[in-house]
Coordinates of C-alpha atoms and ligand atoms in Angstrom, one line a residue:
M1 CA 118.0 92.8 86.0
R2 CA 121.1 91.5 88.2
M3 CA 121.2 90.6 91.6
T4 CA 123.2 92.9 92.4
K5 CA 121.6 95.6 91.1
A6 CA 118.6 94.3 92.2
F7 CA 116.3 95.6 95.5
I8 CA 115.7 93.4 97.4
P9 CA 116.2 92.9 100.7
T10 CA 116.3 89.8 101.7
L11 CA 116.5 88.0 105.9
R12 CA 117.4 85.2 107.8
S13 CA 115.6 84.7 110.3
T14 CA 111.6 85.7 110.6
P15 CA 110.3 88.7 111.8
A16 CA 108.4 88.1 114.1
E17 CA 105.7 90.4 114.3
A18 CA 104.4 88.0 111.7
E19 CA 101.6 86.0 112.5
I20 CA 101.0 84.6 109.4
I21 CA 103.2 83.0 106.3
S22 CA 101.9 85.2 103.9
H23 CA 102.6 88.5 106.1
Q24 CA 105.9 86.5 106.8
L25 CA 107.7 85.3 103.7
L26 CA 106.7 88.9 101.9
L27 CA 108.7 90.5 105.2
R28 CA 111.8 87.6 104.3
A29 CA 111.8 87.9 100.8
G30 CA 112.2 91.2 100.4
Y31 CA 108.7 92.2 99.2
I32 CA 107.0 95.0 101.5
R33 CA 107.9 96.7 104.3
K34 CA 106.3 98.3 107.5
S35 CA 105.5 101.4 107.9
A36 CA 103.4 101.1 109.9
A37 CA 100.7 99.6 111.9
G38 CA 98.8 98.0 108.9
V39 CA 100.6 100.6 106.8
Y40 CA 103.2 98.9 104.3
T41 CA 105.8 100.2 101.5
Y42 CA 106.0 97.9 98.2
L43 CA 108.8 97.1 97.3
P44 CA 110.2 96.4 93.6
F45 CA 109.9 92.5 93.1
A46 CA 106.3 93.7 94.9
Q47 CA 105.3 96.3 93.1
R48 CA 106.3 93.6 89.8
V49 CA 103.8 91.4 91.2
L50 CA 101.1 93.7 92.0
K51 CA 101.0 95.6 88.8
K52 CA 100.4 91.9 87.2
I53 CA 98.1 91.4 88.7
E54 CA 95.9 94.8 87.9
D55 CA 97.0 94.2 83.9
I56 CA 95.1 91.4 84.7
I57 CA 92.5 93.5 86.4
R58 CA 92.4 96.0 83.7
D59 CA 92.3 93.1 80.3
E60 CA 88.7 91.4 82.1
M61 CA 87.7 94.9 83.5
D62 CA 88.3 96.1 79.9
K63 CA 86.5 93.5 78.2
A64 CA 82.9 92.9 80.5
G65 CA 83.5 96.5 79.3
G66 CA 84.1 98.6 82.0
Q67 CA 86.4 102.1 81.3
E68 CA 88.7 102.9 83.9
V69 CA 88.8 106.5 85.5
L70 CA 90.6 107.8 88.8
L71 CA 88.7 108.7 92.2
P72 CA 89.9 111.1 94.5
I73 CA 91.5 109.1 98.0
I74 CA 90.3 113.0 99.7
Q75 CA 86.8 113.1 99.5
P76 CA 84.6 116.0 101.4
A77 CA 81.9 114.3 104.6
E78 CA 79.9 116.4 102.9
L79 CA 78.6 113.5 100.7
W80 CA 78.9 110.9 103.2
L81 CA 76.9 113.0 105.2
E82 CA 74.0 113.0 102.2
T83 CA 73.9 108.6 102.7
G84 CA 73.7 108.8 106.1
R85 CA 77.5 106.6 105.6
W86 CA 79.9 109.6 108.0
H87 CA 78.6 108.7 111.7
V88 CA 77.9 104.5 110.6
Y89 CA 81.1 104.6 109.5
G90 CA 82.4 105.1 113.0
E91 CA 86.0 104.4 114.4
E92 CA 87.3 103.0 111.0
M93 CA 87.0 106.1 109.1
F94 CA 89.8 107.5 109.0
R95 CA 88.7 111.9 109.2
L96 CA 90.9 114.8 108.9
K97 CA 90.2 118.6 107.9
D98 CA 91.6 121.3 105.5
R99 CA 92.6 124.3 107.1
H100 CA 88.9 126.3 106.9
D101 CA 88.3 123.8 108.8
R102 CA 86.2 121.4 106.6
D103 CA 85.4 118.3 106.8
F104 CA 87.6 115.5 104.6
C105 CA 88.0 111.4 104.9
L106 CA 90.3 109.5 103.0
G107 CA 87.7 107.2 101.3
P108 CA 87.3 103.3 103.2
T109 CA 85.3 103.0 99.5
H110 CA 83.7 104.4 96.7
E111 CA 79.9 104.0 96.1
E112 CA 79.7 108.5 97.7
I113 CA 82.1 109.4 95.0
I114 CA 81.1 108.2 92.1
T115 CA 77.4 108.3 92.2
D116 CA 78.0 112.3 92.8
L117 CA 79.1 112.5 89.5
I118 CA 76.7 110.4 87.7
R119 CA 73.7 112.4 88.9
G120 CA 75.0 115.1 87.7
E121 CA 76.9 113.8 83.9
V122 CA 73.9 111.3 83.3
N123 CA 70.3 112.4 82.7
S124 CA 69.1 110.0 79.9
Y125 CA 69.0 106.4 79.1
R126 CA 70.8 106.5 75.7
Q127 CA 73.6 107.1 78.3
L128 CA 73.5 103.7 80.4
P129 CA 74.2 101.7 81.6
L130 CA 77.9 102.7 82.0
R131 CA 80.5 100.8 83.9
L132 CA 83.5 102.6 85.6
Y133 CA 86.2 101.1 87.3
Q134 CA 89.0 102.3 88.9
I135 CA 92.9 101.1 91.3
Q136 CA 93.3 102.9 94.2
N137 CA 94.2 103.3 97.6
K138 CA 91.8 103.0 99.9
Y139 CA 91.8 103.9 104.1
R140 CA 89.7 101.9 106.6
D141 CA 90.8 102.4 110.2
E142 CA 91.4 98.7 112.1
R143 CA 91.5 98.5 115.4
R144 CA 93.6 96.1 115.1
P145 CA 95.2 95.9 111.4
R146 CA 97.3 92.4 111.7
F147 CA 97.9 89.4 109.4
G148 CA 99.8 91.6 107.0
L149 CA 98.7 93.2 104.3
M150 CA 95.7 90.7 105.0
R151 CA 94.6 93.4 107.3
G152 CA 96.0 96.9 106.2
R153 CA 94.7 100.5 107.2
E154 CA 95.7 101.5 103.3
F155 CA 95.3 98.1 100.1
I156 CA 94.7 98.4 97.0
M157 CA 91.9 98.0 95.6
K158 CA 89.7 97.9 92.2
D159 CA 85.7 98.9 92.1
L160 CA 84.5 99.5 89.1
Y161 CA 80.3 100.8 89.7
S162 CA 78.3 99.7 86.9
F163 CA 74.7 101.9 86.5
D164 CA 72.0 100.3 85.2
K165 CA 68.4 101.9 83.9
D166 CA 66.5 97.8 85.1
E167 CA 66.8 96.0 86.7
E168 CA 67.8 93.5 83.6
G169 CA 70.9 95.8 82.8
L170 CA 72.3 95.0 87.1
E171 CA 71.9 91.1 85.2
T172 CA 73.2 92.4 82.4
S173 CA 75.8 93.7 84.6
Y174 CA 76.0 91.6 87.8
Q175 CA 76.8 87.8 84.4
K176 CA 79.8 90.3 83.5
M177 CA 81.7 91.0 86.6
Y178 CA 81.2 87.3 88.0
Q179 CA 82.3 85.3 84.5
A180 CA 85.6 88.4 84.8
Y181 CA 85.7 87.2 88.3
T182 CA 86.5 84.5 87.8
N183 CA 88.3 85.4 84.8
I184 CA 91.3 86.9 86.3
F185 CA 91.8 84.9 90.1
T186 CA 91.9 81.6 86.8
R187 CA 94.8 83.9 84.8
C188 CA 95.7 84.5 88.3
G189 CA 97.3 80.5 89.1
L190 CA 94.8 80.4 92.3
K191 CA 92.0 77.6 93.1
F192 CA 89.6 79.5 94.3
R193 CA 86.3 79.4 94.6
P194 CA 82.9 81.8 94.3
V195 CA 80.3 81.4 96.8
E196 CA 77.3 82.8 97.9
A197 CA 77.1 85.1 100.6
D198 CA 76.1 87.2 103.5
S199 CA 74.5 90.6 101.6
G200 CA 75.4 92.1 105.5
A201 CA 72.7 95.2 106.7
I202 CA 71.5 95.7 103.6
G203 CA 70.1 91.8 102.6
G204 CA 68.2 90.3 99.9
N205 CA 69.9 91.2 97.7
V206 CA 72.3 88.8 95.7
T207 CA 76.5 88.9 96.8
H208 CA 79.1 86.6 95.2
E209 CA 81.9 86.3 97.9
F210 CA 86.1 85.0 95.2
M211 CA 87.5 83.4 98.2
V212 CA 90.9 82.3 97.1
L213 CA 91.3 78.2 98.7
A214 CA 93.9 78.3 101.7
E215 CA 94.0 76.2 105.3
N216 CA 95.3 79.4 106.9
G217 CA 92.0 81.4 105.3
E218 CA 89.4 83.8 107.6
A219 CA 87.0 81.9 105.9
S220 CA 84.6 79.0 106.4
I221 CA 83.8 77.5 103.6
V222 CA 81.0 75.0 102.3
Y223 CA 80.8 73.4 99.2
C224 CA 79.9 69.9 96.7
D225 CA 82.1 68.1 94.7
D226 CA 79.1 66.8 92.8
C227 CA 78.0 70.5 91.5
D228 CA 79.0 73.6 91.1
Y229 CA 77.1 74.8 95.3
A230 CA 79.6 76.6 97.6
A231 CA 78.6 79.0 100.5
N232 CA 80.2 80.9 103.0
I233 CA 79.3 79.5 105.8
E234 CA 77.9 82.6 107.3
I235 CA 74.2 82.1 105.6
A236 CA 74.8 77.9 104.6
P237 CA 71.6 77.5 105.0
C238 CA 71.2 73.9 106.8
Q239 CA 67.4 71.2 106.8
P240 CA 67.2 69.7 110.0
V241 CA 68.9 66.3 110.4
E242 CA 67.2 63.6 112.3
I243 CA 68.5 61.8 115.4
G244 CA 66.1 58.8 114.8
N245 CA 64.2 58.3 117.3
E246 CA 61.1 60.7 116.5
K247 CA 59.0 58.1 116.7
E248 CA 59.6 57.0 120.5
D249 CA 56.0 57.4 122.6
I250 CA 56.3 60.2 124.7
K251 CA 56.9 60.0 128.2
P252 CA 56.1 61.8 131.5
L253 CA 58.2 64.9 131.8
E254 CA 60.8 64.3 134.7
K255 CA 63.0 66.2 137.2
V256 CA 65.9 64.8 138.2
H257 CA 68.5 66.4 140.3
T258 CA 72.5 66.7 138.6
P259 CA 74.6 68.1 140.9
N260 CA 77.0 70.2 139.4
V261 CA 76.5 68.9 136.0
R262 CA 76.9 72.6 133.9
T263 CA 77.6 71.8 130.3
I264 CA 76.0 69.3 127.5
D265 CA 78.9 67.1 128.4
E266 CA 78.9 66.5 131.5
I267 CA 75.0 66.2 131.0
V268 CA 75.6 63.7 128.8
K269 CA 78.3 61.9 130.6
F270 CA 76.4 61.9 134.2
L271 CA 73.0 60.7 132.2
N272 CA 74.4 58.4 129.5
V273 CA 71.8 60.8 127.2
N274 CA 72.7 60.6 123.0
P275 CA 74.0 65.6 122.7
Q276 CA 71.7 65.1 119.6
K277 CA 68.8 64.7 122.6
C278 CA 70.0 67.2 125.0
I279 CA 68.3 71.1 124.3
K280 CA 71.3 73.8 124.1
T281 CA 69.1 77.0 125.5
L282 CA 70.9 80.2 125.1
F283 CA 70.1 84.0 126.6
Y284 CA 70.9 86.6 124.5
K285 CA 71.3 90.0 124.6
A286 CA 69.8 91.6 121.6
D287 CA 71.0 95.7 122.2
E288 CA 68.6 96.0 125.6
Q289 CA 66.4 93.2 125.3
V290 CA 66.8 89.6 126.4
I291 CA 66.6 86.8 123.9
V292 CA 66.5 83.1 124.4
V293 CA 67.5 80.4 121.7
L294 CA 67.0 76.5 121.3
I295 CA 69.3 74.4 119.8
R296 CA 70.5 71.3 120.0
G297 CA 73.2 69.5 122.5
D298 CA 76.3 69.2 119.5
R299 CA 75.3 71.9 116.8
N300 CA 76.6 75.7 116.9
I301 CA 74.6 78.0 117.0
N302 CA 75.5 81.1 113.3
E303 CA 74.7 84.9 114.7
I304 CA 75.2 86.0 111.7
K305 CA 72.3 84.4 111.1
L306 CA 69.6 84.7 114.8
Q307 CA 70.8 88.2 114.1
K308 CA 68.1 88.0 110.6
V309 CA 65.5 86.7 113.1
H310 CA 65.6 89.1 115.3
P311 CA 67.6 92.3 113.7
C312 CA 69.8 93.8 115.8
Y313 CA 72.8 96.4 116.2
S314 CA 74.7 94.5 118.8
L315 CA 74.4 90.8 119.6
E316 CA 76.2 89.1 122.6
L317 CA 75.6 86.4 125.3
A318 CA 73.6 87.3 128.9
T319 CA 76.0 88.1 131.2
E320 CA 75.6 85.0 134.5
D321 CA 73.0 88.1 135.9
E322 CA 70.9 88.9 133.6
V323 CA 70.2 84.6 133.3
R324 CA 69.5 84.8 137.2
D325 CA 67.6 87.9 136.9
I326 CA 65.1 85.5 134.7
T327 CA 64.7 81.7 135.2
G328 CA 66.8 82.8 138.9
C329 CA 69.3 80.4 138.9
K330 CA 73.1 79.7 137.1
T331 CA 73.2 79.6 133.3
G332 CA 74.5 75.8 133.5
F333 CA 70.6 74.9 134.3
I334 CA 68.7 76.5 132.3
G335 CA 66.0 75.8 130.1
P336 CA 63.0 76.4 127.3
V337 CA 60.0 75.1 130.6
G338 CA 59.0 77.7 132.6
L339 CA 59.6 80.2 130.5
K340 CA 57.5 83.9 129.9
E341 CA 57.7 87.9 128.2
V342 CA 60.6 86.3 126.6
P343 CA 61.1 85.8 122.5
I344 CA 62.2 82.2 122.3
Y345 CA 63.9 81.1 119.3
A346 CA 64.0 77.6 118.1
D347 CA 66.0 76.1 115.5
L348 CA 64.1 73.5 113.2
E349 CA 65.9 70.2 114.3
I350 CA 63.8 71.6 118.2
K351 CA 60.9 71.0 116.7
N352 CA 62.1 67.4 116.1
L353 CA 63.0 66.2 119.1
V354 CA 61.3 63.6 121.0
N355 CA 62.1 63.1 125.4
A356 CA 64.8 65.5 125.6
V357 CA 66.7 66.9 128.3
S358 CA 67.1 70.2 129.5
G359 CA 68.0 72.0 132.5
A360 CA 64.7 72.9 135.5
N361 CA 64.9 76.6 135.7
E362 CA 66.6 75.9 139.8
D363 CA 69.9 74.8 140.3
H364 CA 71.1 71.5 140.9
Y365 CA 68.4 70.6 138.3
H366 CA 67.6 69.5 135.0
L367 CA 64.3 68.5 132.7
V368 CA 63.9 64.7 130.4
N369 CA 61.5 63.7 128.8
V370 CA 61.2 67.5 127.3
N371 CA 58.9 67.1 124.8
G372 CA 57.9 71.2 122.6
N373 CA 54.9 70.8 121.7
R374 CA 53.5 69.6 125.6
D375 CA 56.2 71.2 127.9
F376 CA 56.7 75.0 126.0
E377 CA 56.0 77.2 122.7
V378 CA 58.6 78.4 121.3
T379 CA 58.4 81.8 119.1
G380 CA 58.8 80.2 116.1
F381 CA 61.4 77.5 114.7
Y382 CA 63.8 79.0 112.2
D383 CA 66.9 77.9 110.3
L384 CA 69.7 78.7 113.4
R385 CA 72.5 76.6 113.7
F386 CA 76.2 76.2 111.0
V387 CA 75.9 73.6 108.7
E388 CA 78.2 70.2 109.0
V389 CA 81.1 68.8 107.1
G390 CA 79.7 65.3 105.4
E391 CA 75.0 67.7 105.4
Q392 CA 72.7 66.7 101.9
C393 CA 73.8 70.4 99.6
P394 CA 71.1 71.9 99.2
K395 CA 71.0 71.3 95.5
C396 CA 72.2 68.2 94.6
K397 CA 71.8 66.2 98.3
S398 CA 75.7 65.2 97.2
S399 CA 77.3 65.4 101.1
L400 CA 78.7 68.3 101.4
K401 CA 82.4 69.3 102.3
M402 CA 84.3 72.2 104.3
A403 CA 87.1 74.4 103.0
R404 CA 88.5 77.8 104.8
G405 CA 89.3 80.7 101.8
I406 CA 90.1 84.1 102.3
E407 CA 88.3 86.5 100.6
V408 CA 89.3 88.7 97.5
G409 CA 86.3 89.4 96.0
Q410 CA 83.1 90.7 96.5
V411 CA 80.5 91.3 93.8
F412 CA 76.9 92.3 95.0
K413 CA 73.5 94.2 92.9
L414 CA 73.3 97.3 95.1
G415 CA 70.3 98.8 93.2
T416 CA 69.0 101.7 94.4
K417 CA 70.5 102.3 97.4
Y418 CA 72.9 105.0 97.0
S419 CA 71.4 106.4 93.4
E420 CA 68.3 107.7 95.6
A421 CA 69.8 108.4 98.7
L422 CA 72.4 111.3 95.7
N423 CA 68.9 110.8 93.5
A424 CA 70.5 110.0 90.4
K425 CA 68.4 109.6 87.8
F426 CA 67.3 109.2 84.9
L427 CA 64.5 109.8 82.2
D428 CA 63.8 106.1 80.1
E429 CA 61.9 106.1 76.6
N430 CA 59.3 108.0 77.3
G431 CA 60.3 110.4 79.6
K432 CA 60.0 108.8 83.2
E433 CA 62.3 109.9 86.0
N434 CA 63.9 106.6 87.7
L435 CA 66.2 106.4 89.5
I436 CA 70.1 104.6 88.3
L437 CA 70.5 100.3 89.4
M438 CA 74.2 100.3 90.8
G439 CA 76.2 97.0 91.6
C440 CA 79.5 97.3 93.6
Y441 CA 82.5 95.1 92.8
G442 CA 85.5 94.6 94.3
I443 CA 89.1 93.5 94.0
G444 CA 90.6 92.7 97.3
V445 CA 94.2 94.1 94.7
T446 CA 97.0 93.7 97.2
R447 CA 95.3 90.9 99.5
T448 CA 95.7 88.8 95.8
M449 CA 99.1 89.3 96.5
A450 CA 99.0 87.4 100.0
A451 CA 96.6 85.7 99.1
A452 CA 98.8 83.8 96.8
V453 CA 101.5 83.8 98.9
E454 CA 99.0 81.8 101.1
Q455 CA 98.0 79.2 98.7
N456 CA 101.7 78.6 96.9
Y457 CA 105.2 77.7 99.6
D458 CA 106.6 74.7 101.5
A459 CA 109.2 75.2 103.4
N460 CA 112.3 76.9 101.5
G461 CA 109.6 79.9 100.9
I462 CA 107.4 81.3 98.1
I463 CA 105.5 79.2 94.4
W464 CA 104.9 82.0 92.4
P465 CA 102.0 80.9 90.2
K466 CA 104.2 81.7 86.8
S467 CA 101.7 84.7 85.1
I468 CA 102.3 86.9 88.6
A469 CA 106.0 86.0 89.6
P470 CA 108.1 89.4 89.6
Y471 CA 110.7 87.6 87.7
H472 CA 110.2 84.5 85.6
V473 CA 113.6 82.8 85.7
V474 CA 117.0 83.3 87.8
V475 CA 120.1 81.9 85.9
I476 CA 122.5 81.1 89.0
P477 CA 126.0 80.4 87.9
I478 CA 128.1 78.1 90.7
S479 CA 131.2 80.1 90.8
I480 CA 131.2 84.0 89.5
K481 CA 134.9 83.8 90.3
D482 CA 135.2 81.3 87.0
E483 CA 135.2 83.3 83.7
D484 CA 133.6 80.6 81.8
H485 CA 131.0 80.2 84.0
I486 CA 130.6 84.0 83.5
K487 CA 130.4 83.1 80.7
N488 CA 127.0 80.5 79.9
A489 CA 125.0 81.9 82.2
Q490 CA 125.8 85.9 80.5
K491 CA 125.1 84.2 77.5
L492 CA 122.1 82.3 78.8
Y493 CA 120.9 85.8 80.9
E494 CA 121.1 87.3 77.0
Q495 CA 119.8 84.5 75.4
L496 CA 115.9 84.7 77.3
I497 CA 115.3 88.4 77.5
D498 CA 116.1 88.8 73.6
K499 CA 113.3 86.4 73.8
G500 CA 111.2 88.6 76.3
I501 CA 111.5 86.5 79.1
E502 CA 112.0 87.5 82.4
V503 CA 115.1 87.0 83.6
V504 CA 117.6 88.0 87.2
L505 CA 120.7 86.7 86.7
D506 CA 121.8 86.6 90.2
D507 CA 126.0 87.7 89.7
R508 CA 127.2 88.1 93.2
N509 CA 129.9 87.1 94.7
E510 CA 127.6 84.2 97.5
R511 CA 128.1 80.3 97.5
P512 CA 126.0 78.1 95.4
G513 CA 123.6 77.5 98.2
V514 CA 123.0 80.9 99.3
K515 CA 121.5 81.9 95.4
F516 CA 119.9 78.4 95.8
K517 CA 118.0 79.9 98.9
D518 CA 117.7 83.5 98.3
A519 CA 115.8 81.4 94.8
D520 CA 114.0 79.6 96.9
L521 CA 112.8 82.0 98.5
I522 CA 111.6 84.8 97.0
G523 CA 109.7 82.2 94.4
F524 CA 111.1 82.8 90.7
P525 CA 109.1 79.7 88.8
I526 CA 112.7 78.5 86.9
R527 CA 115.8 78.2 88.5
L528 CA 118.6 77.6 85.7
T529 CA 122.5 77.3 86.9
V530 CA 124.9 77.5 84.9
G531 CA 128.0 75.8 86.1
K532 CA 131.0 73.0 85.0
K533 CA 128.5 70.6 83.5
T534 CA 128.0 73.5 80.7
V535 CA 131.1 74.3 80.1
I536 CA 132.4 70.7 79.4
E537 CA 128.6 68.4 78.5
G538 CA 127.2 71.4 77.7
L539 CA 124.4 71.1 79.9
V540 CA 122.3 73.2 82.1
E541 CA 120.3 72.6 85.8
Y542 CA 116.6 73.0 84.6
K543 CA 115.3 73.4 88.5
L544 CA 110.7 74.0 88.1
R545 CA 110.2 75.9 92.1
T546 CA 106.7 73.4 92.0
E547 CA 109.2 70.3 91.4
Q548 CA 111.4 68.6 94.0
E549 CA 113.5 67.8 90.3
S550 CA 116.1 69.0 88.6
I551 CA 116.7 67.7 85.8
D552 CA 119.7 68.9 83.0
V553 CA 119.2 70.2 79.3
P554 CA 120.7 70.4 76.4
I555 CA 122.2 74.8 77.0
E556 CA 121.0 75.2 72.8
Q557 CA 117.7 74.0 73.8
V558 CA 116.5 76.2 77.4
V559 CA 115.2 79.1 75.6
N560 CA 112.6 77.1 74.6
K561 CA 112.2 74.3 77.2
V562 CA 111.2 78.2 79.7
L563 CA 109.4 79.2 76.7
E564 CA 107.9 76.2 76.2
Y565 CA 107.1 76.1 80.2
L566 CA 105.5 79.6 80.6
N567 CA 103.1 78.9 77.9
T568 CA 101.7 76.4 78.6
Ligands
ZN601 ZN1 76.3 69.7 95.5

């Protein structure tokens, strides 16, 4: 490809709307353009990156027994009414009507469509297992589409659905996909972690998320360097950690005047007490019911865990008025002592606290020497907090670390959720009718491209991993007015093409500085510069995008050097 012919409209400045690095760089480097909020056009260089990611995915899906299909984007409402998700999906679903006033949606996902296909076509165990996948657009009408390709309303996904006759088969499908995903993200040149994750509304089922590690990632991950443990902090289990005063003698309960002392920080200062000894009391509104949560003063409540203990659709902190109705005081002075007729969920660590501090349920008063067994009763003790750096790994007891990640894939055992709702059955070896066991396995293709940028960039632009770079090499003649420069560059360009290397010749009439800047911004893995040194000494400047320094390579060795780099 010649740069003068390439449609790669780079920008000199960063568009103001772009909040995160991948969004900024993909716009600036001429990969994407916005068509509407959360809807993008992929320009030729982006399309090349996406195709490379898709090719890697296809190869691994096929190796794992997948067969590619293409399911419709437009889906009839009837199927979604059958599973009950037409209403559950709410405003996130793009809905439309045809000329006969029939309801349809733009597929946010494809469980309904594919299960409908399978119930019509599969009726015997002999037809199982089956693993079908597609690479297809998905539509979700996000309330706040943002972060470029990270949270779009139209995006490309690979989704595979597995159909098995028993648990053992489902486990095999799951393991095959887990391994395929590991291969895919490794081949894409990304640093990632499979992590144990929240199974959401279905609960109890096995699921892993594949996270690309990146500073700006939305998700927090705890992981262990000494074993393979890694989990999303939403679900990472916590063991109670002792604070060292568990042997202290239990002292008499005391009420102390604490004027205007409302926060944990203020209490710590005012009473000169360790925050670990304070009981943080939180009132939540769970649907229509008020519930109380107790947690140590130095910890953070994990609402996802709380929602597992107390299942509800909506969960938010109670208002000041709701708290006053129950306790008769302001939120800064509430505590568990004397609370009645509300469920009290206490974190596991509350159980071990001796002579703790809490609010007195009276404005401007706190209680000291609060002891759970003696002074208040709880509904139960549960793991309700977020794990923290340095706590013990649940597998090997080593010390946990934390990182941020971008979820690019998820593997999920669905079981019979959809086959039951849509009546997808088969006859087993004994002629008995059974529900088909399903799994679903997604990869965000456009998201993977953005995540690759989030993980691989510097102040000058994108640093594509070589396996997914739009082109491998850019050849830059220093001056296009110098015939010798052009001739050498042209020759090198043709030699590289002959070897099947994807190369761009920057034949624009621009200063070398401009070309170097664009080469860095676009993110070619290898830059070859042809100039005076080439003409006089037969040397080409060879520079990797990942390195600061360039080296001089004899022109006749350049092609091999490039091949060597690309093949390792
Ligand atoms: Zn470990």
